[in-house]
PDB file of C-alpha atoms in Angstrom:
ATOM      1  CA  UNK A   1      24.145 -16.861   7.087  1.00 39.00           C
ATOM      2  CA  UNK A   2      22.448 -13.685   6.552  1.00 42.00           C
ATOM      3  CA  UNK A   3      21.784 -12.231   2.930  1.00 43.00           C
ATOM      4  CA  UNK A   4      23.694  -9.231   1.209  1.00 43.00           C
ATOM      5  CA  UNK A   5      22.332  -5.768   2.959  1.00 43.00           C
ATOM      6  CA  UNK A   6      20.413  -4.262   0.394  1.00 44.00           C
ATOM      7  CA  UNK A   7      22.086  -1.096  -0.978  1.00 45.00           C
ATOM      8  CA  UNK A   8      20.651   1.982  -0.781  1.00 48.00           C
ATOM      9  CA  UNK A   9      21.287   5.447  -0.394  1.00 47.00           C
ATOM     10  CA  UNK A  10      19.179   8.356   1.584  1.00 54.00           C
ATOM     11  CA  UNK A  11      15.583   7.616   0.611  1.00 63.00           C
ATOM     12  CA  UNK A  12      14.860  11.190   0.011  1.00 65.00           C
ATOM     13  CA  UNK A  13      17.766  11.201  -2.239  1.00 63.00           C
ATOM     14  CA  UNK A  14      16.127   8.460  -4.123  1.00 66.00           C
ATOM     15  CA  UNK A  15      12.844  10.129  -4.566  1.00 73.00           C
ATOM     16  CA  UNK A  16      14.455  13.500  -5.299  1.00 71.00           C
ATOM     17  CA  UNK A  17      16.300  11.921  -8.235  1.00 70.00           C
ATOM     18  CA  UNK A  18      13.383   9.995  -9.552  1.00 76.00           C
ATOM     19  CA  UNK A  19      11.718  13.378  -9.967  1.00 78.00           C
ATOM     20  CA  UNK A  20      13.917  14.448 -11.817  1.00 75.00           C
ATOM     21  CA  UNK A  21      14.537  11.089 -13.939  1.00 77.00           C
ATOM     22  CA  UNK A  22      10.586  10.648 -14.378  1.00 85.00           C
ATOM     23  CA  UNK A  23      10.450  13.370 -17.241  1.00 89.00           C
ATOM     24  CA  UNK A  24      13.757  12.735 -18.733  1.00 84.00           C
ATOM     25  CA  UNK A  25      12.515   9.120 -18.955  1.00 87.00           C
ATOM     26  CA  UNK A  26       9.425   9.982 -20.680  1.00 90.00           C
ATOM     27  CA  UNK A  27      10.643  12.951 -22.629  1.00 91.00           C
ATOM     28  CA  UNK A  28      13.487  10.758 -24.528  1.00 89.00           C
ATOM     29  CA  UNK A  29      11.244   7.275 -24.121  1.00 93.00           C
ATOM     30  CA  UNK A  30       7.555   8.314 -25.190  1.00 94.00           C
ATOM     31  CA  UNK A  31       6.481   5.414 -23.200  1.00 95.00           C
ATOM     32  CA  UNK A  32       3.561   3.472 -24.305  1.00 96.00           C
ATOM     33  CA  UNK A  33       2.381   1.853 -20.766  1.00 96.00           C
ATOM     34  CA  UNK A  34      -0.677  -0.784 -20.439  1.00 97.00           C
ATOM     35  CA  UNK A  35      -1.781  -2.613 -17.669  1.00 97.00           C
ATOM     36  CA  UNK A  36      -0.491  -0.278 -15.112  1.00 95.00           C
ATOM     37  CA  UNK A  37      -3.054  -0.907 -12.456  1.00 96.00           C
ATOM     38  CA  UNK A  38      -1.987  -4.594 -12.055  1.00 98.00           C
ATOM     39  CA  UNK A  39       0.766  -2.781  -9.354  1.00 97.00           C
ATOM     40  CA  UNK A  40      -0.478  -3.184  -6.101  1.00 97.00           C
ATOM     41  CA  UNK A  41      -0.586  -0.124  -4.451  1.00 95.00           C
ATOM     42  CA  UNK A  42       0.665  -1.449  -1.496  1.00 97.00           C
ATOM     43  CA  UNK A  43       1.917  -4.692  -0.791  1.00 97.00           C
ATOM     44  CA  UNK A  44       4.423  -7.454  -1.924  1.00 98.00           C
ATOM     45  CA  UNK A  45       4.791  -8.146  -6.084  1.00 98.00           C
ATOM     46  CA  UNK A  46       7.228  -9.585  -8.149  1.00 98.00           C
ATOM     47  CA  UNK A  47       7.419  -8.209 -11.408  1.00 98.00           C
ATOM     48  CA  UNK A  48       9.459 -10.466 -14.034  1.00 98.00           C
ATOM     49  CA  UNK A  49      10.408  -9.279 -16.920  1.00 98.00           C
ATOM     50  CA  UNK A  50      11.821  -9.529 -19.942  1.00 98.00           C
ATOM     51  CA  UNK A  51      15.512  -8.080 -21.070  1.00 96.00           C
ATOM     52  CA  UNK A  52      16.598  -5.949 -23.857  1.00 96.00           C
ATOM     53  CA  UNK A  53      18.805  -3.586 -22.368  1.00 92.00           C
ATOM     54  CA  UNK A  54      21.067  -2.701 -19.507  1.00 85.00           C
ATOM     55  CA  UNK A  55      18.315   0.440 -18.586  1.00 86.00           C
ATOM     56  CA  UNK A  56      15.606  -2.239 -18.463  1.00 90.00           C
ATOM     57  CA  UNK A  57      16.016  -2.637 -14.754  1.00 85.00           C
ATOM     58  CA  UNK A  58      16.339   1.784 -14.784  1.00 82.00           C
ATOM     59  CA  UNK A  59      13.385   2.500 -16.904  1.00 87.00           C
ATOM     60  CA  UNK A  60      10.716   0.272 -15.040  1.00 88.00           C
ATOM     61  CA  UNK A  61      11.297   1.791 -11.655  1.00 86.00           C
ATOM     62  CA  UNK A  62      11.500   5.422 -13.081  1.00 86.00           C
ATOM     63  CA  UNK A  63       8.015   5.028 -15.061  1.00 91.00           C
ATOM     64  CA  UNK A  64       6.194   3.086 -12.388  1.00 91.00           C
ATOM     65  CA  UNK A  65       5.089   5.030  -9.050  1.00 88.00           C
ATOM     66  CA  UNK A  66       6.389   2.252  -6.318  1.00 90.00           C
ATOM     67  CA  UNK A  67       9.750   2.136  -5.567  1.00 87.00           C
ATOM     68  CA  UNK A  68      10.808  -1.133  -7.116  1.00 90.00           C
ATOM     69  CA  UNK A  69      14.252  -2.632  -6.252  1.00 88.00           C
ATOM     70  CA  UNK A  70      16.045  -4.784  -9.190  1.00 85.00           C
ATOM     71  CA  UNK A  71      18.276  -7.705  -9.113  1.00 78.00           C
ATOM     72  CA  UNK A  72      21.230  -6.455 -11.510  1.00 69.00           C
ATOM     73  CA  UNK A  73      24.507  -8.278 -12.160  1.00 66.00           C
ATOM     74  CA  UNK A  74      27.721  -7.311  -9.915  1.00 64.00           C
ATOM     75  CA  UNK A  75      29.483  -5.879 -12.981  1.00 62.00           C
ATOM     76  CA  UNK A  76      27.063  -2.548 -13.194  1.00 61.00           C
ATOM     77  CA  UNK A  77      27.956  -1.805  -9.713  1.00 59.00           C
ATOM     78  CA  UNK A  78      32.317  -1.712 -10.523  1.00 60.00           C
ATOM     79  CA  UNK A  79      31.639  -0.547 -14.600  1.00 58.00           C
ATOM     80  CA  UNK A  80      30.584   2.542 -15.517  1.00 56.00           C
ATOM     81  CA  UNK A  81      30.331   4.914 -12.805  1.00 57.00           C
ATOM     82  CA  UNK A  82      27.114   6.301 -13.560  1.00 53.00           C
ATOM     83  CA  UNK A  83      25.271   3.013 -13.996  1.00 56.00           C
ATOM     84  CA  UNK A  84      26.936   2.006 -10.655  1.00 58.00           C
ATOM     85  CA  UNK A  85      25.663   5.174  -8.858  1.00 57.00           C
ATOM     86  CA  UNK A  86      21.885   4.741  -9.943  1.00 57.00           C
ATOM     87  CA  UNK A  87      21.704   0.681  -9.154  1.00 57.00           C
ATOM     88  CA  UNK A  88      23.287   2.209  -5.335  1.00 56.00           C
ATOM     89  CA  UNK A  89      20.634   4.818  -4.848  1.00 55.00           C
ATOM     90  CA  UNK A  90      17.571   2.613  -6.399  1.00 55.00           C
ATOM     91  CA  UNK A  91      18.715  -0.148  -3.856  1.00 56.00           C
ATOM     92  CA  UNK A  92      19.223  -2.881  -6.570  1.00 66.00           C
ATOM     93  CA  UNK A  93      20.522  -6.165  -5.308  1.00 68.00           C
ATOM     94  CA  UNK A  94      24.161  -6.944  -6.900  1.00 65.00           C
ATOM     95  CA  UNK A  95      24.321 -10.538  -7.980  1.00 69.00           C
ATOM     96  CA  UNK A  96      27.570 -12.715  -8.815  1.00 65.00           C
ATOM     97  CA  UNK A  97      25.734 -14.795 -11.827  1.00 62.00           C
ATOM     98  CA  UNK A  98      29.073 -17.231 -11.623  1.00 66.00           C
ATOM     99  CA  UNK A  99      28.216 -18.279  -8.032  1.00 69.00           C
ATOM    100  CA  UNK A 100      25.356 -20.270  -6.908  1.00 74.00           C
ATOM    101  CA  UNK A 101      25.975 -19.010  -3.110  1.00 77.00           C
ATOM    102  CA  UNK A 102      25.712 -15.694  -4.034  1.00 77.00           C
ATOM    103  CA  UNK A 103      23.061 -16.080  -6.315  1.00 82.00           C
ATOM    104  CA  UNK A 104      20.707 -17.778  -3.229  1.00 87.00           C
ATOM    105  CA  UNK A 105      22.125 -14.746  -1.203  1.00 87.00           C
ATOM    106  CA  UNK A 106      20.303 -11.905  -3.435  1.00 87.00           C
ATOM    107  CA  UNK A 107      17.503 -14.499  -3.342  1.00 92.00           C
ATOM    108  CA  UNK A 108      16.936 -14.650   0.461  1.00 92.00           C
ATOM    109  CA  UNK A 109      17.547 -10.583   0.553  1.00 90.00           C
ATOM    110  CA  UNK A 110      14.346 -10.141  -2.141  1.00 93.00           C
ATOM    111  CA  UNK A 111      12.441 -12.856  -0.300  1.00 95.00           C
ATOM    112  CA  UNK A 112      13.212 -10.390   2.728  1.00 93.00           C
ATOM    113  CA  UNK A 113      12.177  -7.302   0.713  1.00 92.00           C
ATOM    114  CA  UNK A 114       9.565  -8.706  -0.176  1.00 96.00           C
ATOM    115  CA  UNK A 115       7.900  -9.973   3.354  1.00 96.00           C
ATOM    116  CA  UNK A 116       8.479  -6.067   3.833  1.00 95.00           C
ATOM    117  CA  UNK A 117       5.469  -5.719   1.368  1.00 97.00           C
ATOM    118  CA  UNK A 118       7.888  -4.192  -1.400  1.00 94.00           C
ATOM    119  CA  UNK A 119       8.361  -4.615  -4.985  1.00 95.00           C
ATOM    120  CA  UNK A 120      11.085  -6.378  -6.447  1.00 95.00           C
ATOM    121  CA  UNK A 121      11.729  -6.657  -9.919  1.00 95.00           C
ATOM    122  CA  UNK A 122      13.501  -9.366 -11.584  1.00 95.00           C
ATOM    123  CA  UNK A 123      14.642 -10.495 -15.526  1.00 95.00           C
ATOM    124  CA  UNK A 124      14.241 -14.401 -15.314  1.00 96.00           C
ATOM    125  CA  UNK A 125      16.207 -14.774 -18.430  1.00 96.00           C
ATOM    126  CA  UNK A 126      19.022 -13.699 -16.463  1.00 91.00           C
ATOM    127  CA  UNK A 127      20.692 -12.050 -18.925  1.00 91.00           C
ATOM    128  CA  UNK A 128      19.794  -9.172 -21.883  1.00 93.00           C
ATOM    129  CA  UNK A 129      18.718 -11.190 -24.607  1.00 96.00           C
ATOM    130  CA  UNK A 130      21.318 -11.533 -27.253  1.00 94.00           C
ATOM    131  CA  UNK A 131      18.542 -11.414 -30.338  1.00 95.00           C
ATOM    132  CA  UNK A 132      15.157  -9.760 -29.176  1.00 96.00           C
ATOM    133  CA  UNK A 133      14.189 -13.172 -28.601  1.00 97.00           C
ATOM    134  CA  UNK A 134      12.576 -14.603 -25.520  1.00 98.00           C
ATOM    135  CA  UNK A 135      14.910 -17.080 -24.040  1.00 98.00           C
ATOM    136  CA  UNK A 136      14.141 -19.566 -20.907  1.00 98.00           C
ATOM    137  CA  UNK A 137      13.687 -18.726 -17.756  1.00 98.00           C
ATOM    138  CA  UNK A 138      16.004 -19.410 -14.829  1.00 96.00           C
ATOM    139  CA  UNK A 139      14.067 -20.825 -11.530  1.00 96.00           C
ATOM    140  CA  UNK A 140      14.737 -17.919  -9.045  1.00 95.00           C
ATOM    141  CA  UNK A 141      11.583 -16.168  -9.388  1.00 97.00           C
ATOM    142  CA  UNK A 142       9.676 -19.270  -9.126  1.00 98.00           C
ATOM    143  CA  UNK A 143      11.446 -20.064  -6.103  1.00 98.00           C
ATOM    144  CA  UNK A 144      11.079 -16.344  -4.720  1.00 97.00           C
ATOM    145  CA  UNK A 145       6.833 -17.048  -5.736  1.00 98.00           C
ATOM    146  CA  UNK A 146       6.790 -20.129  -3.910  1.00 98.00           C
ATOM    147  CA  UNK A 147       8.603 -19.009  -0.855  1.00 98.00           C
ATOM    148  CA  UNK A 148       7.013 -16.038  -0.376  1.00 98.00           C
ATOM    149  CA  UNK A 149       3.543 -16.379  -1.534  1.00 98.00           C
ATOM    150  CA  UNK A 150       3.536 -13.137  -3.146  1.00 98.00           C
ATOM    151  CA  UNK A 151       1.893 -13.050  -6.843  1.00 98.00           C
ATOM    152  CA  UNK A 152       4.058 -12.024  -9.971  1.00 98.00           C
ATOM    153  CA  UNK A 153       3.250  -9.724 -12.958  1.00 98.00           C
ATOM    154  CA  UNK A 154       4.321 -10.762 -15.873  1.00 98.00           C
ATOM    155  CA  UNK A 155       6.657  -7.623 -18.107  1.00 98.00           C
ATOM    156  CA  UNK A 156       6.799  -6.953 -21.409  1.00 98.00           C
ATOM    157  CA  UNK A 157       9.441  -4.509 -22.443  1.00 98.00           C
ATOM    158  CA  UNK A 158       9.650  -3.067 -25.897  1.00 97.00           C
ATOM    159  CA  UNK A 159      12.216  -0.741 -27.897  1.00 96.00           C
ATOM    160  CA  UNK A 160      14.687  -0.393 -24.878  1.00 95.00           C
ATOM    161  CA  UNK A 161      17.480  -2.043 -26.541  1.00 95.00           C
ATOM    162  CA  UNK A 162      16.675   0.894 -29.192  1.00 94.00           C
ATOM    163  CA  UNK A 163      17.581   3.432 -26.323  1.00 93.00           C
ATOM    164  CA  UNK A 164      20.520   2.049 -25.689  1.00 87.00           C
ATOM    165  CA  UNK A 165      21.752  -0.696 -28.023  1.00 86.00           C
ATOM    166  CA  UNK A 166      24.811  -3.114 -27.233  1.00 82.00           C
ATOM    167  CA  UNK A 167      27.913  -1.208 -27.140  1.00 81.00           C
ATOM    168  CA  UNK A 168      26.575   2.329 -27.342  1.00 82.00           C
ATOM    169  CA  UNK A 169      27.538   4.411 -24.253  1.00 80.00           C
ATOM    170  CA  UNK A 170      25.168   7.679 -24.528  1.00 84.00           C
ATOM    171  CA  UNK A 171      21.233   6.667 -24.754  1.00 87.00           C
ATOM    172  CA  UNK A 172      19.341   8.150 -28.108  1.00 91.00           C
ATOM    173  CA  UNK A 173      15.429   8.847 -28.530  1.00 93.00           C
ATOM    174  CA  UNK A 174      13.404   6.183 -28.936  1.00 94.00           C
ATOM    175  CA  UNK A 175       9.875   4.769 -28.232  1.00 96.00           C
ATOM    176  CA  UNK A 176       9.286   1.993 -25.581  1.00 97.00           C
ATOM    177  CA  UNK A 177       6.487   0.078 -24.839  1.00 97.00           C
ATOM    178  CA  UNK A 178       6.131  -1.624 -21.215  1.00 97.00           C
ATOM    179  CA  UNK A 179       2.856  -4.315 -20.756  1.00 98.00           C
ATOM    180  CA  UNK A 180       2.094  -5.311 -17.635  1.00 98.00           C
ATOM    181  CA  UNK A 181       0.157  -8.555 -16.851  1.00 98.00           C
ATOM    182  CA  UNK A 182      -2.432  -9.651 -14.848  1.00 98.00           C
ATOM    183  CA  UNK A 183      -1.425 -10.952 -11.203  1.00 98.00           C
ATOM    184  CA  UNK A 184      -0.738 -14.583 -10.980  1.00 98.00           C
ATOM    185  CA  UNK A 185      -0.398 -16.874  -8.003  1.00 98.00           C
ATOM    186  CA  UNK A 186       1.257 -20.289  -7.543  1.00 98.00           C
ATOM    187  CA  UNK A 187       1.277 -23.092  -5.647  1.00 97.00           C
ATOM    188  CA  UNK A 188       3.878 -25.862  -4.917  1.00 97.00           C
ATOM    189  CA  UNK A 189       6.920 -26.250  -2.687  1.00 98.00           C
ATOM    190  CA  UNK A 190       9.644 -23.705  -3.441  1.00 97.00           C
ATOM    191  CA  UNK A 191      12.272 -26.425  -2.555  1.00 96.00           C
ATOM    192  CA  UNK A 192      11.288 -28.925  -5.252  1.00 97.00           C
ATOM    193  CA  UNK A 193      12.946 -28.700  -8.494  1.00 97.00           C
ATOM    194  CA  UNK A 194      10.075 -29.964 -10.637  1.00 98.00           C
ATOM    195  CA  UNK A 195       7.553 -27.005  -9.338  1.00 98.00           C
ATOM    196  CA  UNK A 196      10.243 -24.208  -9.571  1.00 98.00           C
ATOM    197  CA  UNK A 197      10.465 -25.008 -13.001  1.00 98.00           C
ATOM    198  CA  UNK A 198       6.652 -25.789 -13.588  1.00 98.00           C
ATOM    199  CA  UNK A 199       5.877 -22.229 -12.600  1.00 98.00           C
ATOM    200  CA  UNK A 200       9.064 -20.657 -14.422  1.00 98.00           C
ATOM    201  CA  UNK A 201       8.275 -21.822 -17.168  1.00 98.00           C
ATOM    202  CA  UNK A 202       4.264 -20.538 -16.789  1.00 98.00           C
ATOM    203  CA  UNK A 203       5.990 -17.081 -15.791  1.00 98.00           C
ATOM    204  CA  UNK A 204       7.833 -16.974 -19.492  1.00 98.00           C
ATOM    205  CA  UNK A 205       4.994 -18.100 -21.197  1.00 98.00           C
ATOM    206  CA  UNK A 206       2.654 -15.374 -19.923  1.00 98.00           C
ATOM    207  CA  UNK A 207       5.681 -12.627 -21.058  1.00 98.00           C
ATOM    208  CA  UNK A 208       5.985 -14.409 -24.304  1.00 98.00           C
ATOM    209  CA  UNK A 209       2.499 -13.662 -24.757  1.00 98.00           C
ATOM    210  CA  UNK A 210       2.604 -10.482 -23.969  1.00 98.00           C
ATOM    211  CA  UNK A 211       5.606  -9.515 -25.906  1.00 98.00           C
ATOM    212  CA  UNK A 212       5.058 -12.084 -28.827  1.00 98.00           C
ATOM    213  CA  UNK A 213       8.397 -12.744 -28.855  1.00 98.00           C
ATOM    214  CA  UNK A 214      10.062 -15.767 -30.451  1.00 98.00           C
ATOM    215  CA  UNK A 215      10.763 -18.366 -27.409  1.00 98.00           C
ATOM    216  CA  UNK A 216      14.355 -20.330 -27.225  1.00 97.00           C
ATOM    217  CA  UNK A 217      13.997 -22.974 -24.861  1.00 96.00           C
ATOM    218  CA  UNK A 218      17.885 -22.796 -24.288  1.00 96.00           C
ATOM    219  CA  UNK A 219      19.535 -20.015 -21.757  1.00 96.00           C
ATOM    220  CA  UNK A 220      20.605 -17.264 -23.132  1.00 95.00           C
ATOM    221  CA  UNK A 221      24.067 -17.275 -21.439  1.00 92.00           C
ATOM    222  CA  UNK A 222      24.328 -20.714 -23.058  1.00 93.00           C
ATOM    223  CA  UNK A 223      23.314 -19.535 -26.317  1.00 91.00           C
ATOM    224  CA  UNK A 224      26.021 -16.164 -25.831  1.00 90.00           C
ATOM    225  CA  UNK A 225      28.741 -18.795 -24.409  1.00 90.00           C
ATOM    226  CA  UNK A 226      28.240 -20.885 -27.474  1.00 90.00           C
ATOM    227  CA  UNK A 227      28.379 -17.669 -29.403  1.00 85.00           C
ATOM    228  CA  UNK A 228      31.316 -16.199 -28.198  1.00 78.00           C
ATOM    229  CA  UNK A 229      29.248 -13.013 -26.731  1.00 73.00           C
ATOM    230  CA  UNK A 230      28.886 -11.103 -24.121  1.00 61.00           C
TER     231      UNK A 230
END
């Protein structure tokens, strides 16, 4: 079966609003942003990152030159009708994190994306983290990495849950810091378990370093489930 189309609205629409949403991003954000020339210019890259906020997945492709297209959970598409709008006319990839199916779905539609020599950005936590903490990784990326061939850079993300904290609904000034890693390449067999997580797990250790974060080797969606959050 084929994947999910990828959503996306006019590409000069797209490019229109990111010149607008550039400066606002930088003017309320004061970015701090190393390791920039780790993005290819051209060509496939997977950039994994870690998750503080909901504009994670906005901020990176507004401060960042290539287009990059973000996996992002079904309910910002049917929420708030603003956040909806912008995941439509980036092109992000709606996932269903309750079903497996349509989890492998968005996967086959980035591996797609991604043979198209795009970027496709990705939180491998899965969900924001609940505490600032790092939390483990879930084995899509590595899977996307092994199928694909195409290298990831590792994300760190800083201050964005400051921008926009749980709950709020307007975003307020504040300082964010995005470090971007060197390049790295795996091999191994995308359809054996052991490898996906042997390079998932080498993918979260090169953001922990980055971010020097405090690592949970538990899920976060585990850790909100047993925690009564959302």
């Amino acid at each position: 079966m084929a994947g999910p189309p990828i959503i996306q609205e006019s590409p000069l629409l797209y490019h229109v609003v990111k010149f607008a949403a550039t400066p606002i991003a930088h003017a309320m954000c004061r970015p701090h942003i190393s390791g920039a020339a780790h993005v290819p210019r051209t060509g496939p890259a997977i950039l994994a990152a870690n998750h503080l906020s909901v504009l994670d997945s906005y901020l990176l492709p507004a401060l960042l030159p290539r287009h990059v297209t973000f996996a992002a959970k079904k309910e910002y598409f049917s929420g708030n009708p603003v956040s909806g709008w912008f995941m439509r006319l980036g092109g992000s990839l709606p996932t269903d994190r309750d079903s497996a199916h349509a989890a492998q779905e968005m996967l086959d539609a980035a591996a797609d994306l991604l043979d198209r020599g795009e970027l496709f950005g990705i939180h491998p936590e899965g969900t924001r983290s609940p505490d600032g903490r790092l939390y483990r990784g879930k084995i899509g990326v590595a899977w996307l990495a092994l199928k694909t061939g195409a290298p990831v850079l590792p994300v760190a993300l800083s201050g964005t849950e400051r921008v926009l904290p749980v709950g709020a609904k307007v975003p307020r000034p504040a300082r964010i810091g995005i470090t971007i890693g060197a390049p790295m390449r795996f091999e191994g067999d995308h359809g054996k378990a052991r490898d996906r997580r042997r390079v998932t797990d080498e993918i979260m250790a090169a953001i922990r370093e980055l971010s020097g974060q405090e690592y949970v080797p538990t899920y976060a969606s585990s850790f909100k489930a047993a925690s009564n959050m959302s």
